[in-house]
Amino acid sequence: GLLPLAEHVRSLGMEFGLWFEPEMVNPDSDLFRAHPDWVLSAPGVDPIASRHQLPLDLTQAEVCDYLFDRIRSLVAELEIAYIKWDMNRDIQHPGGSDGRAVMHKQIGALYKLIARIKAAVPGLVIESCSSGGARADYGILAHTDRIWTSDNNDARARHAIMRGAAHFLPLDALGNHVGPQKCHVTGRQFDMGFRAGTAVFGHMGMELDLTQETEHDRAILSDAITLHKSHRALIHTGDYHRLSTPSHISGIAITSSDLREALVQLAVLDPHPEMHPPRVAFAGLDPAQRYSLQCVWPREMDSTIGTFAGAALMQYGLQLPITDPDTCLIYHLKAVT
């Protein structure tokens, strides 16, 4: 069972989380054999399986009662601190047993179920996931703590994904993970510096097999996690700014509410089309304030660049260094007297 695994995880100083898909049932299961009437269905129409799954009919009170009891008992038995609540298939059968459309009631019942679980287990963290980012809406976020932004862990694509999602959601709600060297979605390969630097801005996590990473890359990953933790409060509570950049560069800045600190991410995604890298103007700073500017990522470029007025950084900008494509630069700004 899972209990020995959960206890081992906690013995390492970590919390235990579980990833499951409670809205679905496998037709070859004891639950379905005992309750075939618990799936979304219409008279005379065979249910359509997908991914070896059928969707449960959450509009039936006994179905939600069963799920609540099972989830609550699992959380208590395993001392689960985090649930990744997934929903991976489309509903091709959006009708109830009375033949009427049921999806609006189905989602309403889902919200009530999650709210019931959260009320019964204070402090439980629930991530909304649906084939990646298909359930990333304000309705579900009224009951969950964060969303899994996309199954695409390609570090280059991730900049556009996070930039787009941040139009609607704050970074502390957007899961952003370090993927393996070869992305399973695109097949592209990136070094650890780019993968880890990309994931710093968001609800950072890891989605890779650490035993398949080299000792050198694990050390880089450790440095990125330390960097994220040291600036997590700023990343998750600061003001978000999209920087005006050429198309081959993605740039964002996070500034503190008092404008005395900022973190800037500039990702070079393709070769520079001109002889010299461009200047990039910062945003959101106090024009009259002077800032100490330090490059904090990649770690081999960690250095203090100098002290500049906010007005100069926003109006004239920063000349980028010459780098290869797929390089993620992170700058830290701190107000000086």
mmCIF file of C-alpha atoms in Angstrom:
data_model
loop_
_atom_site.group_PDB
_atom_site.id
_atom_site.type_symbol
_atom_site.label_atom_id
_atom_site.label_comp_id
_atom_site.label_asym_id
_atom_site.label_seq_id
_atom_site.Cartn_x
_atom_site.Cartn_y
_atom_site.Cartn_z
ATOM 1 C CA GLY A 1 0.000 0.000 0.000
ATOM 2 C CA LEU A 2 0.879 3.690 -0.030
ATOM 3 C CA LEU A 3 1.355 4.112 3.713
ATOM 4 C CA PRO A 4 5.007 2.916 3.835
ATOM 5 C CA LEU A 5 5.818 5.233 0.933
ATOM 6 C CA ALA A 6 4.078 8.190 2.600
ATOM 7 C CA GLU A 7 5.926 7.543 5.851
ATOM 8 C CA HIS A 8 9.255 7.344 4.011
ATOM 9 C CA VAL A 9 8.586 10.668 2.256
ATOM 10 C CA ARG A 10 7.815 12.364 5.572
ATOM 11 C CA SER A 11 10.931 10.838 7.148
ATOM 12 C CA LEU A 12 12.932 12.802 4.559
ATOM 13 C CA GLY A 13 11.436 16.064 5.780
ATOM 14 C CA MET A 14 8.930 16.407 2.955
ATOM 15 C CA GLU A 15 5.147 16.389 2.766
ATOM 16 C CA PHE A 16 3.281 13.630 0.943
ATOM 17 C CA GLY A 17 1.023 14.361 -2.013
ATOM 18 C CA LEU A 18 -1.173 12.169 -4.192
ATOM 19 C CA TRP A 19 -2.205 12.520 -7.831
ATOM 20 C CA PHE A 20 -5.529 10.968 -8.768
ATOM 21 C CA GLU A 21 -8.619 11.401 -10.938
ATOM 22 C CA PRO A 22 -11.682 11.015 -8.696
ATOM 23 C CA GLU A 23 -14.301 12.007 -11.303
ATOM 24 C CA MET A 24 -13.581 8.888 -13.387
ATOM 25 C CA VAL A 25 -14.109 5.150 -13.010
ATOM 26 C CA ASN A 26 -12.600 2.245 -14.935
ATOM 27 C CA PRO A 27 -15.316 -0.058 -16.374
ATOM 28 C CA ASP A 28 -13.190 -3.017 -15.238
ATOM 29 C CA SER A 29 -13.455 -2.165 -11.550
ATOM 30 C CA ASP A 30 -15.362 -3.267 -8.494
ATOM 31 C CA LEU A 31 -16.923 0.171 -8.183
ATOM 32 C CA PHE A 32 -18.420 0.095 -11.680
ATOM 33 C CA ARG A 33 -19.586 -3.507 -11.332
ATOM 34 C CA ALA A 34 -21.346 -2.600 -8.087
ATOM 35 C CA HIS A 35 -22.776 0.699 -9.359
ATOM 36 C CA PRO A 36 -23.080 0.811 -13.178
ATOM 37 C CA ASP A 37 -25.811 3.422 -12.690
ATOM 38 C CA TRP A 38 -23.277 5.868 -11.183
ATOM 39 C CA VAL A 39 -21.821 6.952 -14.550
ATOM 40 C CA LEU A 40 -23.151 9.660 -16.835
ATOM 41 C CA SER A 41 -25.547 7.842 -19.141
ATOM 42 C CA ALA A 42 -28.742 8.080 -21.143
ATOM 43 C CA PRO A 43 -31.303 5.327 -21.727
ATOM 44 C CA GLY A 44 -30.585 3.205 -24.791
ATOM 45 C CA VAL A 45 -27.166 4.754 -25.444
ATOM 46 C CA ASP A 46 -23.944 2.906 -24.647
ATOM 47 C CA PRO A 47 -21.477 4.958 -22.583
ATOM 48 C CA ILE A 48 -18.314 5.955 -24.435
ATOM 49 C CA ALA A 49 -15.082 4.994 -22.718
ATOM 50 C CA SER A 50 -11.926 7.055 -23.170
ATOM 51 C CA ARG A 51 -8.546 6.346 -21.555
ATOM 52 C CA HIS A 52 -10.262 3.232 -20.099
ATOM 53 C CA GLN A 53 -12.523 5.592 -18.136
ATOM 54 C CA LEU A 54 -16.134 6.570 -17.758
ATOM 55 C CA PRO A 55 -17.166 9.817 -16.022
ATOM 56 C CA LEU A 56 -19.034 9.470 -12.757
ATOM 57 C CA ASP A 57 -22.341 11.312 -12.401
ATOM 58 C CA LEU A 58 -21.592 13.787 -9.622
ATOM 59 C CA THR A 59 -25.160 15.082 -9.676
ATOM 60 C CA GLN A 60 -26.140 11.936 -7.786
ATOM 61 C CA ALA A 61 -25.750 12.622 -4.069
ATOM 62 C CA GLU A 62 -24.644 9.080 -3.261
ATOM 63 C CA VAL A 63 -21.775 9.359 -5.769
ATOM 64 C CA CYS A 64 -20.422 12.508 -4.132
ATOM 65 C CA ASP A 65 -20.908 11.010 -0.666
ATOM 66 C CA TYR A 66 -18.865 7.980 -1.719
ATOM 67 C CA LEU A 67 -16.058 10.142 -3.170
ATOM 68 C CA PHE A 68 -16.015 12.387 -0.103
ATOM 69 C CA ASP A 69 -15.725 9.429 2.272
ATOM 70 C CA ARG A 70 -12.970 7.737 0.242
ATOM 71 C CA ILE A 71 -10.905 10.902 -0.223
ATOM 72 C CA ARG A 72 -11.251 11.995 3.389
ATOM 73 C CA SER A 73 -10.220 8.548 4.652
ATOM 74 C CA LEU A 74 -7.212 8.473 2.298
ATOM 75 C CA VAL A 75 -6.127 11.943 3.414
ATOM 76 C CA ALA A 76 -6.400 10.913 7.063
ATOM 77 C CA GLU A 77 -4.708 7.519 6.657
ATOM 78 C CA LEU A 78 -1.779 8.762 4.569
ATOM 79 C CA GLU A 79 -1.592 12.278 6.075
ATOM 80 C CA ILE A 80 -1.851 13.723 2.580
ATOM 81 C CA ALA A 81 -0.879 17.404 2.403
ATOM 82 C CA TYR A 82 -1.383 17.952 -1.342
ATOM 83 C CA ILE A 83 -3.745 16.566 -3.962
ATOM 84 C CA LYS A 84 -3.282 16.885 -7.700
ATOM 85 C CA TRP A 85 -6.920 16.625 -8.813
ATOM 86 C CA ASP A 86 -6.872 15.619 -12.467
ATOM 87 C CA MET A 87 -9.541 15.206 -15.140
ATOM 88 C CA ASN A 88 -8.044 13.895 -18.356
ATOM 89 C CA ARG A 89 -10.843 13.033 -20.757
ATOM 90 C CA ASP A 90 -13.494 14.914 -22.652
ATOM 91 C CA ILE A 91 -17.111 14.255 -21.749
ATOM 92 C CA GLN A 92 -18.725 12.896 -24.923
ATOM 93 C CA HIS A 93 -21.820 11.955 -22.946
ATOM 94 C CA PRO A 94 -23.004 15.236 -21.391
ATOM 95 C CA GLY A 95 -26.459 13.986 -20.473
ATOM 96 C CA GLY A 96 -27.985 12.541 -17.332
ATOM 97 C CA SER A 97 -30.175 9.496 -16.796
ATOM 98 C CA ASP A 98 -33.232 11.615 -17.642
ATOM 99 C CA GLY A 99 -31.752 12.429 -21.059
ATOM 100 C CA ARG A 100 -31.299 16.127 -20.239
ATOM 101 C CA ALA A 101 -28.093 18.151 -20.408
ATOM 102 C CA VAL A 102 -26.270 17.800 -17.118
ATOM 103 C CA MET A 103 -22.813 19.390 -17.371
ATOM 104 C CA HIS A 104 -23.718 22.643 -15.595
ATOM 105 C CA LYS A 105 -25.041 20.651 -12.632
ATOM 106 C CA GLN A 106 -22.037 18.315 -12.890
ATOM 107 C CA ILE A 107 -19.556 21.170 -12.443
ATOM 108 C CA GLY A 108 -21.641 22.700 -9.651
ATOM 109 C CA ALA A 109 -21.563 19.352 -7.850
ATOM 110 C CA LEU A 110 -17.789 19.173 -8.345
ATOM 111 C CA TYR A 111 -17.340 22.576 -6.699
ATOM 112 C CA LYS A 112 -19.471 21.502 -3.740
ATOM 113 C CA LEU A 113 -17.501 18.263 -3.371
ATOM 114 C CA ILE A 114 -14.128 20.037 -3.323
ATOM 115 C CA ALA A 115 -15.434 22.684 -0.908
ATOM 116 C CA ARG A 116 -16.712 19.914 1.358
ATOM 117 C CA ILE A 117 -13.313 18.205 1.355
ATOM 118 C CA LYS A 118 -11.451 21.452 2.043
ATOM 119 C CA ALA A 119 -13.782 22.233 4.949
ATOM 120 C CA ALA A 120 -13.225 18.772 6.422
ATOM 121 C CA VAL A 121 -9.429 18.936 6.037
ATOM 122 C CA PRO A 122 -8.179 22.478 6.775
ATOM 123 C CA GLY A 123 -4.821 23.224 5.177
ATOM 124 C CA LEU A 124 -5.133 20.613 2.434
ATOM 125 C CA VAL A 125 -3.651 21.965 -0.813
ATOM 126 C CA ILE A 126 -5.476 21.009 -4.027
ATOM 127 C CA GLU A 127 -4.102 21.624 -7.509
ATOM 128 C CA SER A 128 -6.559 21.791 -10.398
ATOM 129 C CA CYS A 129 -5.378 19.817 -13.415
ATOM 130 C CA SER A 130 -7.183 18.722 -16.563
ATOM 131 C CA SER A 131 -5.008 17.281 -19.329
ATOM 132 C CA GLY A 132 -2.672 20.067 -18.332
ATOM 133 C CA GLY A 133 -4.321 23.490 -18.234
ATOM 134 C CA ALA A 134 -7.844 22.723 -19.448
ATOM 135 C CA ARG A 135 -9.451 23.584 -16.106
ATOM 136 C CA ALA A 136 -7.762 26.911 -15.398
ATOM 137 C CA ASP A 137 -10.696 29.157 -14.607
ATOM 138 C CA TYR A 138 -11.870 31.413 -11.792
ATOM 139 C CA GLY A 139 -14.668 28.999 -10.892
ATOM 140 C CA ILE A 140 -12.347 26.146 -9.972
ATOM 141 C CA LEU A 141 -9.858 28.515 -8.308
ATOM 142 C CA ALA A 142 -12.565 29.517 -5.832
ATOM 143 C CA HIS A 143 -12.080 26.017 -4.392
ATOM 144 C CA THR A 144 -8.482 25.033 -5.274
ATOM 145 C CA ASP A 145 -5.095 26.573 -4.529
ATOM 146 C CA ARG A 146 -3.295 26.503 -7.868
ATOM 147 C CA ILE A 147 -3.577 25.170 -11.407
ATOM 148 C CA TRP A 148 -1.260 23.047 -13.506
ATOM 149 C CA THR A 149 -0.672 25.440 -16.377
ATOM 150 C CA SER A 150 0.190 22.945 -19.113
ATOM 151 C CA ASP A 151 1.556 19.451 -19.670
ATOM 152 C CA ASN A 152 4.051 21.043 -22.069
ATOM 153 C CA ASN A 153 7.255 21.335 -20.020
ATOM 154 C CA ASP A 154 9.289 22.567 -22.988
ATOM 155 C CA ALA A 155 11.246 25.415 -21.377
ATOM 156 C CA ARG A 156 11.157 27.548 -24.537
ATOM 157 C CA ALA A 157 7.398 27.149 -24.987
ATOM 158 C CA ARG A 158 6.844 27.699 -21.292
ATOM 159 C CA HIS A 159 7.623 31.407 -21.539
ATOM 160 C CA ALA A 160 4.681 32.005 -23.892
ATOM 161 C CA ILE A 161 2.453 29.718 -21.808
ATOM 162 C CA MET A 162 3.206 31.534 -18.549
ATOM 163 C CA ARG A 163 3.071 34.968 -20.150
ATOM 164 C CA GLY A 164 -0.361 34.232 -21.573
ATOM 165 C CA ALA A 165 -1.738 32.658 -18.399
ATOM 166 C CA ALA A 166 -0.518 35.620 -16.348
ATOM 167 C CA HIS A 167 -3.015 37.850 -18.157
ATOM 168 C CA PHE A 168 -5.643 36.221 -15.933
ATOM 169 C CA LEU A 169 -3.923 34.510 -13.004
ATOM 170 C CA PRO A 170 -1.197 35.448 -10.500
ATOM 171 C CA LEU A 171 2.149 33.642 -10.538
ATOM 172 C CA ASP A 172 1.523 31.984 -7.169
ATOM 173 C CA ALA A 173 -1.388 30.084 -8.766
ATOM 174 C CA LEU A 174 0.505 28.993 -11.893
ATOM 175 C CA GLY A 175 2.395 25.706 -11.621
ATOM 176 C CA ASN A 176 5.724 26.028 -13.454
ATOM 177 C CA HIS A 177 7.951 22.955 -13.330
ATOM 178 C CA VAL A 178 11.475 21.961 -14.313
ATOM 179 C CA GLY A 179 11.117 19.198 -16.873
ATOM 180 C CA PRO A 180 13.578 16.527 -18.056
ATOM 181 C CA GLN A 181 16.340 17.340 -20.519
ATOM 182 C CA LYS A 182 14.210 16.049 -23.414
ATOM 183 C CA CYS A 183 10.660 17.365 -23.409
ATOM 184 C CA HIS A 184 8.098 14.578 -23.898
ATOM 185 C CA VAL A 185 5.782 16.931 -25.823
ATOM 186 C CA THR A 186 8.152 18.594 -28.314
ATOM 187 C CA GLY A 187 11.231 16.352 -28.243
ATOM 188 C CA ARG A 188 13.460 19.422 -27.825
ATOM 189 C CA GLN A 189 16.385 19.292 -25.409
ATOM 190 C CA PHE A 190 17.630 22.065 -23.120
ATOM 191 C CA ASP A 191 20.373 22.398 -20.542
ATOM 192 C CA MET A 192 19.498 22.594 -16.855
ATOM 193 C CA GLY A 193 20.333 26.292 -16.591
ATOM 194 C CA PHE A 194 17.587 27.173 -19.062
ATOM 195 C CA ARG A 195 15.074 24.664 -17.703
ATOM 196 C CA ALA A 196 15.535 25.709 -14.084
ATOM 197 C CA GLY A 197 15.754 29.459 -14.724
ATOM 198 C CA THR A 198 12.503 29.298 -16.688
ATOM 199 C CA ALA A 199 10.659 27.641 -13.778
ATOM 200 C CA VAL A 200 11.761 30.164 -11.134
ATOM 201 C CA PHE A 201 8.898 32.536 -12.027
ATOM 202 C CA GLY A 202 5.679 30.832 -10.906
ATOM 203 C CA HIS A 203 4.696 28.129 -8.420
ATOM 204 C CA MET A 204 7.985 26.320 -8.969
ATOM 205 C CA GLY A 205 8.198 22.552 -8.970
ATOM 206 C CA MET A 206 10.015 19.606 -10.539
ATOM 207 C CA GLU A 207 8.659 17.071 -12.994
ATOM 208 C CA LEU A 208 11.649 14.884 -13.772
ATOM 209 C CA ASP A 209 13.578 11.827 -12.613
ATOM 210 C CA LEU A 210 16.467 13.175 -10.532
ATOM 211 C CA THR A 211 18.382 9.906 -10.971
ATOM 212 C CA GLN A 212 18.560 10.621 -14.717
ATOM 213 C CA GLU A 213 20.170 14.033 -14.181
ATOM 214 C CA THR A 214 23.925 14.422 -13.792
ATOM 215 C CA GLU A 215 25.463 15.500 -10.513
ATOM 216 C CA HIS A 216 26.408 18.785 -12.183
ATOM 217 C CA ASP A 217 22.817 19.410 -13.307
ATOM 218 C CA ARG A 218 21.415 18.502 -9.899
ATOM 219 C CA ALA A 219 23.695 21.144 -8.378
ATOM 220 C CA ILE A 220 22.369 23.744 -10.853
ATOM 221 C CA LEU A 221 18.800 22.711 -10.031
ATOM 222 C CA SER A 222 19.524 23.073 -6.316
ATOM 223 C CA ASP A 223 20.819 26.601 -6.905
ATOM 224 C CA ALA A 224 17.670 27.496 -8.855
ATOM 225 C CA ILE A 225 15.443 26.210 -6.053
ATOM 226 C CA THR A 226 17.424 28.278 -3.537
ATOM 227 C CA LEU A 227 17.053 31.324 -5.796
ATOM 228 C CA HIS A 228 13.294 30.791 -6.074
ATOM 229 C CA LYS A 229 12.854 30.364 -2.329
ATOM 230 C CA SER A 230 14.868 33.500 -1.567
ATOM 231 C CA HIS A 231 12.600 35.584 -3.830
ATOM 232 C CA ARG A 232 9.366 33.585 -3.550
ATOM 233 C CA ALA A 233 7.520 36.252 -1.556
ATOM 234 C CA LEU A 234 8.324 38.855 -4.224
ATOM 235 C CA ILE A 235 7.425 36.536 -7.119
ATOM 236 C CA HIS A 236 4.111 35.540 -5.542
ATOM 237 C CA THR A 237 2.979 38.924 -4.230
ATOM 238 C CA GLY A 238 4.657 41.547 -6.432
ATOM 239 C CA ASP A 239 3.242 43.463 -9.379
ATOM 240 C CA TYR A 240 3.632 41.732 -12.757
ATOM 241 C CA HIS A 241 4.934 43.665 -15.773
ATOM 242 C CA ARG A 242 5.343 42.488 -19.363
ATOM 243 C CA LEU A 243 8.416 44.080 -20.901
ATOM 244 C CA SER A 244 8.521 45.370 -24.449
ATOM 245 C CA THR A 245 11.040 43.135 -26.230
ATOM 246 C CA PRO A 246 11.935 41.961 -29.733
ATOM 247 C CA SER A 247 10.094 38.806 -30.776
ATOM 248 C CA HIS A 248 13.050 36.514 -30.029
ATOM 249 C CA ILE A 249 13.144 37.594 -26.373
ATOM 250 C CA SER A 250 10.567 37.084 -23.610
ATOM 251 C CA GLY A 251 10.756 39.564 -20.760
ATOM 252 C CA ILE A 252 8.823 40.085 -17.524
ATOM 253 C CA ALA A 253 9.458 41.975 -14.287
ATOM 254 C CA ILE A 254 8.064 41.609 -10.780
ATOM 255 C CA THR A 255 8.212 44.694 -8.542
ATOM 256 C CA SER A 256 7.471 45.007 -4.840
ATOM 257 C CA SER A 257 4.575 47.212 -3.723
ATOM 258 C CA ASP A 258 6.983 49.851 -2.353
ATOM 259 C CA LEU A 259 9.069 49.728 -5.597
ATOM 260 C CA ARG A 260 12.253 49.054 -3.629
ATOM 261 C CA GLU A 261 12.902 45.616 -5.102
ATOM 262 C CA ALA A 262 12.388 43.899 -8.440
ATOM 263 C CA LEU A 263 13.177 40.638 -10.206
ATOM 264 C CA VAL A 264 13.472 40.602 -14.002
ATOM 265 C CA GLN A 265 13.472 37.544 -16.263
ATOM 266 C CA LEU A 266 14.785 37.897 -19.826
ATOM 267 C CA ALA A 267 14.794 34.720 -21.913
ATOM 268 C CA VAL A 268 16.671 34.681 -25.212
ATOM 269 C CA LEU A 269 14.664 32.180 -27.256
ATOM 270 C CA ASP A 270 16.314 32.503 -30.680
ATOM 271 C CA PRO A 271 19.559 33.936 -32.098
ATOM 272 C CA HIS A 272 19.873 37.720 -32.097
ATOM 273 C CA PRO A 273 19.160 38.884 -35.663
ATOM 274 C CA GLU A 274 21.605 41.815 -35.375
ATOM 275 C CA MET A 275 25.299 42.151 -34.574
ATOM 276 C CA HIS A 276 24.712 43.215 -30.978
ATOM 277 C CA PRO A 277 22.032 42.114 -28.506
ATOM 278 C CA PRO A 278 19.301 44.717 -28.020
ATOM 279 C CA ARG A 279 18.656 47.010 -25.094
ATOM 280 C CA VAL A 280 15.596 46.075 -23.039
ATOM 281 C CA ALA A 281 13.706 48.721 -21.077
ATOM 282 C CA PHE A 282 12.561 47.718 -17.609
ATOM 283 C CA ALA A 283 9.135 48.628 -16.206
ATOM 284 C CA GLY A 284 7.424 49.340 -12.893
ATOM 285 C CA LEU A 285 10.405 50.949 -11.140
ATOM 286 C CA ASP A 286 10.519 54.236 -9.231
ATOM 287 C CA PRO A 287 12.130 56.706 -11.695
ATOM 288 C CA ALA A 288 13.742 58.709 -8.874
ATOM 289 C CA GLN A 289 15.096 55.676 -7.000
ATOM 290 C CA ARG A 290 18.605 54.289 -7.529
ATOM 291 C CA TYR A 291 18.905 50.507 -7.770
ATOM 292 C CA SER A 292 21.770 48.079 -7.371
ATOM 293 C CA LEU A 293 21.517 45.754 -10.378
ATOM 294 C CA GLN A 294 22.800 42.182 -10.121
ATOM 295 C CA CYS A 295 22.621 39.277 -12.557
ATOM 296 C CA VAL A 296 21.650 36.282 -10.410
ATOM 297 C CA TRP A 297 21.070 33.690 -13.157
ATOM 298 C CA PRO A 298 22.687 31.778 -14.821
ATOM 299 C CA ARG A 299 24.920 31.123 -11.858
ATOM 300 C CA GLU A 300 28.144 31.453 -13.912
ATOM 301 C CA MET A 301 27.099 35.031 -14.718
ATOM 302 C CA ASP A 302 26.289 35.942 -11.104
ATOM 303 C CA SER A 303 27.719 39.436 -10.637
ATOM 304 C CA THR A 304 26.793 42.967 -9.626
ATOM 305 C CA ILE A 305 26.552 45.136 -12.732
ATOM 306 C CA GLY A 306 26.272 48.548 -11.077
ATOM 307 C CA THR A 307 23.914 51.137 -9.620
ATOM 308 C CA PHE A 308 21.420 52.897 -11.865
ATOM 309 C CA ALA A 309 18.480 55.263 -11.616
ATOM 310 C CA GLY A 310 15.085 53.720 -12.191
ATOM 311 C CA ALA A 311 14.464 56.306 -14.914
ATOM 312 C CA ALA A 312 17.594 55.198 -16.800
ATOM 313 C CA LEU A 313 16.634 51.514 -16.642
ATOM 314 C CA MET A 314 13.096 52.251 -17.866
ATOM 315 C CA GLN A 315 13.927 54.856 -20.527
ATOM 316 C CA TYR A 316 17.345 53.789 -21.816
ATOM 317 C CA GLY A 317 17.227 50.148 -20.777
ATOM 318 C CA LEU A 318 19.831 47.444 -20.209
ATOM 319 C CA GLN A 319 22.175 46.196 -22.911
ATOM 320 C CA LEU A 320 21.905 42.410 -22.878
ATOM 321 C CA PRO A 321 25.059 40.289 -22.871
ATOM 322 C CA ILE A 322 25.972 38.074 -25.802
ATOM 323 C CA THR A 323 24.509 34.637 -25.082
ATOM 324 C CA ASP A 324 23.439 31.536 -26.931
ATOM 325 C CA PRO A 325 19.737 31.009 -27.655
ATOM 326 C CA ASP A 326 17.760 29.276 -24.907
ATOM 327 C CA THR A 327 19.400 31.284 -22.162
ATOM 328 C CA CYS A 328 17.336 32.572 -19.254
ATOM 329 C CA LEU A 329 18.752 35.701 -17.590
ATOM 330 C CA ILE A 330 17.455 36.802 -14.189
ATOM 331 C CA TYR A 331 18.299 40.195 -12.678
ATOM 332 C CA HIS A 332 17.688 41.343 -9.124
ATOM 333 C CA LEU A 333 17.238 45.030 -8.323
ATOM 334 C CA LYS A 334 17.483 46.456 -4.829
ATOM 335 C CA ALA A 335 16.979 50.094 -3.853
ATOM 336 C CA VAL A 336 20.056 51.838 -2.460
ATOM 337 C CA THR A 337 20.241 55.046 -0.463
#
